[in-house]
Coordinates of C-alpha atoms and ligand atoms in Angstrom, one line a residue:
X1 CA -21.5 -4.7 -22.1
X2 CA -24.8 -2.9 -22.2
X3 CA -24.5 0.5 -24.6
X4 CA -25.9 2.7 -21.8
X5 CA -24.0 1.7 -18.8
X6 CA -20.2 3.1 -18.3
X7 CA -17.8 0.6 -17.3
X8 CA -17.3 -0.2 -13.8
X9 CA -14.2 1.8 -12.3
X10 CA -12.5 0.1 -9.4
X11 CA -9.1 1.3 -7.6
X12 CA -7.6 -1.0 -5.1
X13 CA -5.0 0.9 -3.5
X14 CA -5.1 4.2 -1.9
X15 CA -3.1 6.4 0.9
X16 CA -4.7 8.5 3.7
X17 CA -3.1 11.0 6.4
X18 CA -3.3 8.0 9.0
X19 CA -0.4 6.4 6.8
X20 CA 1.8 8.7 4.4
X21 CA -0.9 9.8 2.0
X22 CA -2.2 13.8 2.8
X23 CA -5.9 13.6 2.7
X24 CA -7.7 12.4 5.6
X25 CA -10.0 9.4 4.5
X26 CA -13.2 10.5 4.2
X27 CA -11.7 13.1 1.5
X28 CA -9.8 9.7 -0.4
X29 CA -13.4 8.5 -0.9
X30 CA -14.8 11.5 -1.9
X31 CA -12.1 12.2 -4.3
X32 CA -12.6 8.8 -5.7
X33 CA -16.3 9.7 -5.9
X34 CA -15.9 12.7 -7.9
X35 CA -13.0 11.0 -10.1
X36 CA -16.2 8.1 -11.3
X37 CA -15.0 5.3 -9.4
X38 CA -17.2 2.9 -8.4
X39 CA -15.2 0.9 -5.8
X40 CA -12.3 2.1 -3.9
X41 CA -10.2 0.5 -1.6
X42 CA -8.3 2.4 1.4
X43 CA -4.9 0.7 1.9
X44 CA -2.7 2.5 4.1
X45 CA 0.4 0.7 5.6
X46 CA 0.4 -1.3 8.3
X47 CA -2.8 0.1 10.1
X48 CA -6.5 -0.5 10.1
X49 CA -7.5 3.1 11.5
X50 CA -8.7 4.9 8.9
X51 CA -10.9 2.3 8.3
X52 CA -13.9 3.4 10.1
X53 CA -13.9 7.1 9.1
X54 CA -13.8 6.0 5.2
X55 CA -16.8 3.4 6.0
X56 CA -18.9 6.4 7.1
X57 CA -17.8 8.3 4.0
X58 CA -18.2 5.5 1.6
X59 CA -22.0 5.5 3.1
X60 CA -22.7 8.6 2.6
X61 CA -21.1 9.5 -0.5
X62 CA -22.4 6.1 -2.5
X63 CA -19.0 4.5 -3.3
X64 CA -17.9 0.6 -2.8
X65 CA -15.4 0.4 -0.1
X66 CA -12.5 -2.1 0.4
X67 CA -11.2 -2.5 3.5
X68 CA -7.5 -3.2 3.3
X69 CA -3.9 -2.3 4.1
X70 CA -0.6 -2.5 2.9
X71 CA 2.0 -4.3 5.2
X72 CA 5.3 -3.6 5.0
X73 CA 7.3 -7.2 4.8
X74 CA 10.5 -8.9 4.0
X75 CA 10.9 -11.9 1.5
X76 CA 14.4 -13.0 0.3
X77 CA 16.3 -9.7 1.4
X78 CA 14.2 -7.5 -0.2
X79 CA 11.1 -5.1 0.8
X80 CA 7.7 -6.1 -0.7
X81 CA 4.3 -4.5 0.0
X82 CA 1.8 -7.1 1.0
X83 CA -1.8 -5.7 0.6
X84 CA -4.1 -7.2 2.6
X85 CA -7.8 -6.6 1.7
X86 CA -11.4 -7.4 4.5
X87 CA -8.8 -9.2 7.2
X88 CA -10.5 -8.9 10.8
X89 CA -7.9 -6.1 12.1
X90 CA -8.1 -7.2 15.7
X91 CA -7.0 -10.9 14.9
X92 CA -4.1 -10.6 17.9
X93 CA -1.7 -12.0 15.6
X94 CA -2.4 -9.9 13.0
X95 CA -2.6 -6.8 15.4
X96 CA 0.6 -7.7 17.1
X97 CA 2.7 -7.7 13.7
X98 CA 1.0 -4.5 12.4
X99 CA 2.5 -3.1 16.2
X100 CA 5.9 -4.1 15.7
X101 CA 6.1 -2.9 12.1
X102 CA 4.4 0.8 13.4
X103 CA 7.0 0.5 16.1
X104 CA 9.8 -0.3 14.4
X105 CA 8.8 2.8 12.2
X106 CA 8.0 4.8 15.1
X107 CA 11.7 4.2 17.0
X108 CA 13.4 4.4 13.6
X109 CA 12.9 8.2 13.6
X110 CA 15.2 9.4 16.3
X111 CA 18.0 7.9 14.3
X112 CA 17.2 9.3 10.8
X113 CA 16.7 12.8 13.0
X114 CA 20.3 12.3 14.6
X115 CA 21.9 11.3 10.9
X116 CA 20.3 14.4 9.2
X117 CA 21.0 16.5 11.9
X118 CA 25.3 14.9 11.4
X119 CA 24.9 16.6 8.4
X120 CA 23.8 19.9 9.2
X121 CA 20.1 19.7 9.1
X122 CA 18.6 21.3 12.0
X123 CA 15.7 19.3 12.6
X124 CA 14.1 17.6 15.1
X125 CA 12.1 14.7 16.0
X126 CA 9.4 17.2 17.0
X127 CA 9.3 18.7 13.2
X128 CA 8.2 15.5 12.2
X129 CA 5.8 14.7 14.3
X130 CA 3.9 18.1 13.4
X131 CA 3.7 17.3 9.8
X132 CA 2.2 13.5 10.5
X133 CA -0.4 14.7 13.5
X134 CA -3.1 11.7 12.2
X135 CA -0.3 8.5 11.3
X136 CA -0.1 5.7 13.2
X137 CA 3.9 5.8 12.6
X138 CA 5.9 9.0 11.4
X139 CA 7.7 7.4 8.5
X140 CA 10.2 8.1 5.7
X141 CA 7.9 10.6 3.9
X142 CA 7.1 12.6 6.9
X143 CA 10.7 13.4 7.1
X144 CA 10.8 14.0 3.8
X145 CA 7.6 16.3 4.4
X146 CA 9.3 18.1 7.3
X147 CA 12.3 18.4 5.3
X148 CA 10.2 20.3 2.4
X149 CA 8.8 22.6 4.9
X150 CA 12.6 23.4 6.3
X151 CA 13.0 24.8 3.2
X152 CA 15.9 21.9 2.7
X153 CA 14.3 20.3 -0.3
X154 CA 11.2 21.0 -3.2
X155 CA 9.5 17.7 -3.0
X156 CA 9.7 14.3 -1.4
X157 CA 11.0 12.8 -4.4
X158 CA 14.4 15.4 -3.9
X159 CA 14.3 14.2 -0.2
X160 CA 14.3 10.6 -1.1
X161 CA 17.2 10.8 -3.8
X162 CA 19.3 13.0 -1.4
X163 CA 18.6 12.0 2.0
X164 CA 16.1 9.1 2.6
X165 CA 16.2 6.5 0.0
X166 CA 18.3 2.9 1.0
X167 CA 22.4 3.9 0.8
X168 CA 21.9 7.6 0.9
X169 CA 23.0 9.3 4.4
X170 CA 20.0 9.5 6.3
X171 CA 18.8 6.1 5.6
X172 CA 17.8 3.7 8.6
X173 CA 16.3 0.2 8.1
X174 CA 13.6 -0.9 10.3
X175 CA 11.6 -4.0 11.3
X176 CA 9.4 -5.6 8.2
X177 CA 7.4 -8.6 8.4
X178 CA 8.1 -11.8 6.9
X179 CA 6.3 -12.0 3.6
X180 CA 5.1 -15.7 4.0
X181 CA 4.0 -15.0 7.7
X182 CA 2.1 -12.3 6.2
X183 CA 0.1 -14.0 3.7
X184 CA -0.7 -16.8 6.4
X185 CA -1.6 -14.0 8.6
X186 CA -4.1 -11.9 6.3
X187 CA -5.9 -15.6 5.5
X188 CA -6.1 -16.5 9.0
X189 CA -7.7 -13.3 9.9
X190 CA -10.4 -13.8 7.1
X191 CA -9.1 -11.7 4.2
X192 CA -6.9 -11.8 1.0
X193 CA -3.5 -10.9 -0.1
X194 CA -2.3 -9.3 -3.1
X195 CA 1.7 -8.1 -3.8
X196 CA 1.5 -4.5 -4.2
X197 CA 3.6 -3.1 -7.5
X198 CA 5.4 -6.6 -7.9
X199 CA 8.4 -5.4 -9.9
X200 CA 7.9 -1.7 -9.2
X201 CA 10.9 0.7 -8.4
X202 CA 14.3 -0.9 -8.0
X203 CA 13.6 -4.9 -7.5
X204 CA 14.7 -6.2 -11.1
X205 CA 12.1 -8.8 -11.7
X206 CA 11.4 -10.5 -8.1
X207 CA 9.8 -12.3 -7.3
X208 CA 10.1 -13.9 -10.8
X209 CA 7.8 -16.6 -11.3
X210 CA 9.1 -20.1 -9.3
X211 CA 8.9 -17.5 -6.3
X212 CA 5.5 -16.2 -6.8
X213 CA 4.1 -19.8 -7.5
X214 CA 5.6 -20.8 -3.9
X215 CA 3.8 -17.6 -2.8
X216 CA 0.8 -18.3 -4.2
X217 CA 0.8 -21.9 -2.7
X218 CA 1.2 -20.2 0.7
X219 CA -1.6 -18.6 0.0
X220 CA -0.9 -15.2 -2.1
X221 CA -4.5 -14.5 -4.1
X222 CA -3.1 -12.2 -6.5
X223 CA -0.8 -9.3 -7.8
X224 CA -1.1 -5.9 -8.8
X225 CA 0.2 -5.5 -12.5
X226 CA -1.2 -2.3 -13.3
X227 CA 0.9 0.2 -11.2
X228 CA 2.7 3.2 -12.2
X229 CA 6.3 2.0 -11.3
X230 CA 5.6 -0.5 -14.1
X231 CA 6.5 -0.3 -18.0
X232 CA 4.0 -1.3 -20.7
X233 CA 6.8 -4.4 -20.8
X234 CA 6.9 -5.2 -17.3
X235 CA 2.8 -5.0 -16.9
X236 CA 2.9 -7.5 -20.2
X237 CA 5.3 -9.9 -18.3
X238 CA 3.6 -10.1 -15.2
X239 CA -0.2 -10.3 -16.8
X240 CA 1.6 -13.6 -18.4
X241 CA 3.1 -14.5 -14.8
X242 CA -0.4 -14.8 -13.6
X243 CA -2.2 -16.2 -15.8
X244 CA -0.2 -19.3 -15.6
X245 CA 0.0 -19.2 -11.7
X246 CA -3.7 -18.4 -11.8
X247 CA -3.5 -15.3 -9.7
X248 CA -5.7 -12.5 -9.8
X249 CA -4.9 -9.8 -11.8
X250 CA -5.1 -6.0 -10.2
X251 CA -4.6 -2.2 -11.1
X252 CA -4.5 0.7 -9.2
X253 CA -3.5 4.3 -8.4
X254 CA -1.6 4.1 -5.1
X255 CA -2.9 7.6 -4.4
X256 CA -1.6 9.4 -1.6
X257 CA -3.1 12.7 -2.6
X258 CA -0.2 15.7 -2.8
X259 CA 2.3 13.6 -1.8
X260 CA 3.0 11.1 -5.0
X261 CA 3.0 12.6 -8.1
X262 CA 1.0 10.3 -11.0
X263 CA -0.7 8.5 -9.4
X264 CA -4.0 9.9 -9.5
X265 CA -7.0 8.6 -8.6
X266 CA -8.2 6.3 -11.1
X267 CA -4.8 6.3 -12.8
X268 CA -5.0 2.2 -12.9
X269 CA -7.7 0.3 -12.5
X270 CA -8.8 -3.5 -11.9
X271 CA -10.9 -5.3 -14.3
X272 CA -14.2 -6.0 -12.8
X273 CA -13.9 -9.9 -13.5
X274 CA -10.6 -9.9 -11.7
X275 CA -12.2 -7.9 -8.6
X276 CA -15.3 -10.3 -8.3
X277 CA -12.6 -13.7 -7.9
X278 CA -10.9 -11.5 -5.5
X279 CA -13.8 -10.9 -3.3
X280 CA -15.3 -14.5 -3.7
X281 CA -11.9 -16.1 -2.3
X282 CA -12.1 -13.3 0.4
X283 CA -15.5 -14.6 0.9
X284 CA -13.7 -18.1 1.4
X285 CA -11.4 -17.3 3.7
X286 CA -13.7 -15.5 5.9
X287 CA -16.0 -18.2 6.1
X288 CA -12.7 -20.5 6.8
X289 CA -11.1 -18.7 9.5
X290 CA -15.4 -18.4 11.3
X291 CA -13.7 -14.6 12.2
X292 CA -16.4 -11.6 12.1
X293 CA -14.0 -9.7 8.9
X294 CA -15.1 -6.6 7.8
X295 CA -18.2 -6.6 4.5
X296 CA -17.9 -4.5 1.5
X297 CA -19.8 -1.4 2.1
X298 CA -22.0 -1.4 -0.7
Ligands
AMP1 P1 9.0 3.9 5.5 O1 8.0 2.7 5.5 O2 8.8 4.8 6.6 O3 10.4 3.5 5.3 O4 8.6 4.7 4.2 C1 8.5 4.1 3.0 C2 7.4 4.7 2.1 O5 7.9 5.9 1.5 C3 6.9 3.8 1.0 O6 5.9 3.0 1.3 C4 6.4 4.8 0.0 O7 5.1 5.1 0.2 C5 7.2 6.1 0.3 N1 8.2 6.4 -0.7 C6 9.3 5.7 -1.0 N2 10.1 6.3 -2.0 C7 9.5 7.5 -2.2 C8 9.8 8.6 -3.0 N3 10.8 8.6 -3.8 N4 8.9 9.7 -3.0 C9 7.9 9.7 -2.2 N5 7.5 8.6 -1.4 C10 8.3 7.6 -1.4
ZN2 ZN1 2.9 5.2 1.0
FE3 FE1 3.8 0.4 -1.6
FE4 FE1 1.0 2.1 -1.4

């Protein structure tokens, strides 16, 4: 590495106001701007449609932009977060699963309103929907948002632990994806996929590795190792996980501006090896699926 260059500084995952993160996305790449990144990538969940604004941005402000997202899916019981990176958005199967996961998130809400409001809580569908003007789908943190500003709780993370997290009172599942109809998905539309914070937050080590091998044979490009919700021990396990799968190996921030504490921009990063094999197999699979998928803004 030359003496007088600073190391390349690349975040793959970030939030904007059009999922549950609380800048709009021309301010996530400006903020990764002035943080020193060199290549960010805007992945909120389930939606395309904050892709366009951030391209602009990226433009203008002289940043590398990612086009991705992170789907919400379903794999052996459990809830993993697929992200999807330079998939062609308006591949109709692709566009009709990202609908039913927004809708499924959408018609959720009334029943997490009626559950909250069984327990005394006056608030109302409406509430949330003034705290989440620019989503695509009024989720889980937007009640939690709406909750703060009742003056019923500090901070998402209280409204999670008390009211919104699975088993606690005002919980409500919802539609997910498949995972493997996901990854076939993302490669059919062109792009790559990549399991967002693997062991992160509750799932005790899944999937372990015989399950991420039949991933990866499904097509799965990589994983993100360097998260947040990760231990030093866990980020060691996983590094070893892929190396012998051959996955690609990411880090990121999962910013979502005010609303997730630690994770600041920058936080994680991916090594810039590990970033050029992801964008040559998403180079493949474009050139495979002959679909016009979103460049790198460069
Ligand atoms: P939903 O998809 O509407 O059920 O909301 C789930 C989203 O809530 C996740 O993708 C996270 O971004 C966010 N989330 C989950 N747990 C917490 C928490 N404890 N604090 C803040 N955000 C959370
Ligand atoms: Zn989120
Ligand atoms: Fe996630
Ligand atoms: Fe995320």
């Amino acid at each position: 590495m030359s003496h007088y260059s600073r190391p390349v500084r690349i975040d793959l995952h970030t939030h904007s106001r059009v999922s549950d993160g609380t800048d709009a996305p021309a301010d996530v790449i400006r903020a990764a701007k002035a943080a020193g990144l060199d290549v960010v990538a805007l992945t909120d969940h389930d939606t395309a449609a904050g892709w366009a604004e951030a391209a602009t941005a990226a433009e203008q402000a002289g940043i590398e932009l990612v086009r991705g997202m992170e789907i919400s899916t379903l794999h052996e019981g459990r809830g993993v977060h697929l992200l999807g990176y330079l998939p062609d958005p308006a591949y109709p199967p692709l566009a009709e699963e990202l609908d039913r996961v927004l809708d499924g998130r959408a018609q959720r809400l009334p029943g997490i309103v009626e559950r909250l409001r069984g327990l005394g809580i006056d608030i109302t569908v409406a509430d949330v929907l003034a705290v989440s003007p620019d989503a695509a789908a009024s989720g889980r943190p937007h009640v939690a948002d709406a909750l703060v500003r009742l003056g019923v709780v500090a901070d998402r993370d209280e409204a999670f632990e008390r009211y919104l997290s699975t088993g606690r009172p005002g919980y409500l599942n919802r539609y997910a994806a498949p995972l493997v109809g996901a990854i076939e998905l993302v490669r059919a539309a062109g792009g790559v996929s990549v399991i967002a914070h693997v062991w992160g937050r509750s799932r005790r080590q899944r999937p372990d590795e015989a399950e991420l091998a039949a991933l990866k044979a499904a097509g799965l490009a990589g994983i993100e190792v360097d998260h947040q919700d990760h231990s030093p021990q866990t980020r060691d396990a996983l590094r070893a996980i892929a190396r012998n799968l051959g996955l690609v190996v990411t880090g990121a921030s999962d910013y979502h501006g005010a609303g997730k504490k630690g994770h600041e921009l920058g936080v994680n990063t991916t090594d810039p090896g590990q970033y050029e094999r992801l964008i040559s197999l998403a180079a493949a699979a474009a050139e495979q699926s002959g679909r016009a998928t979103p460049e790198v803004v460069r």
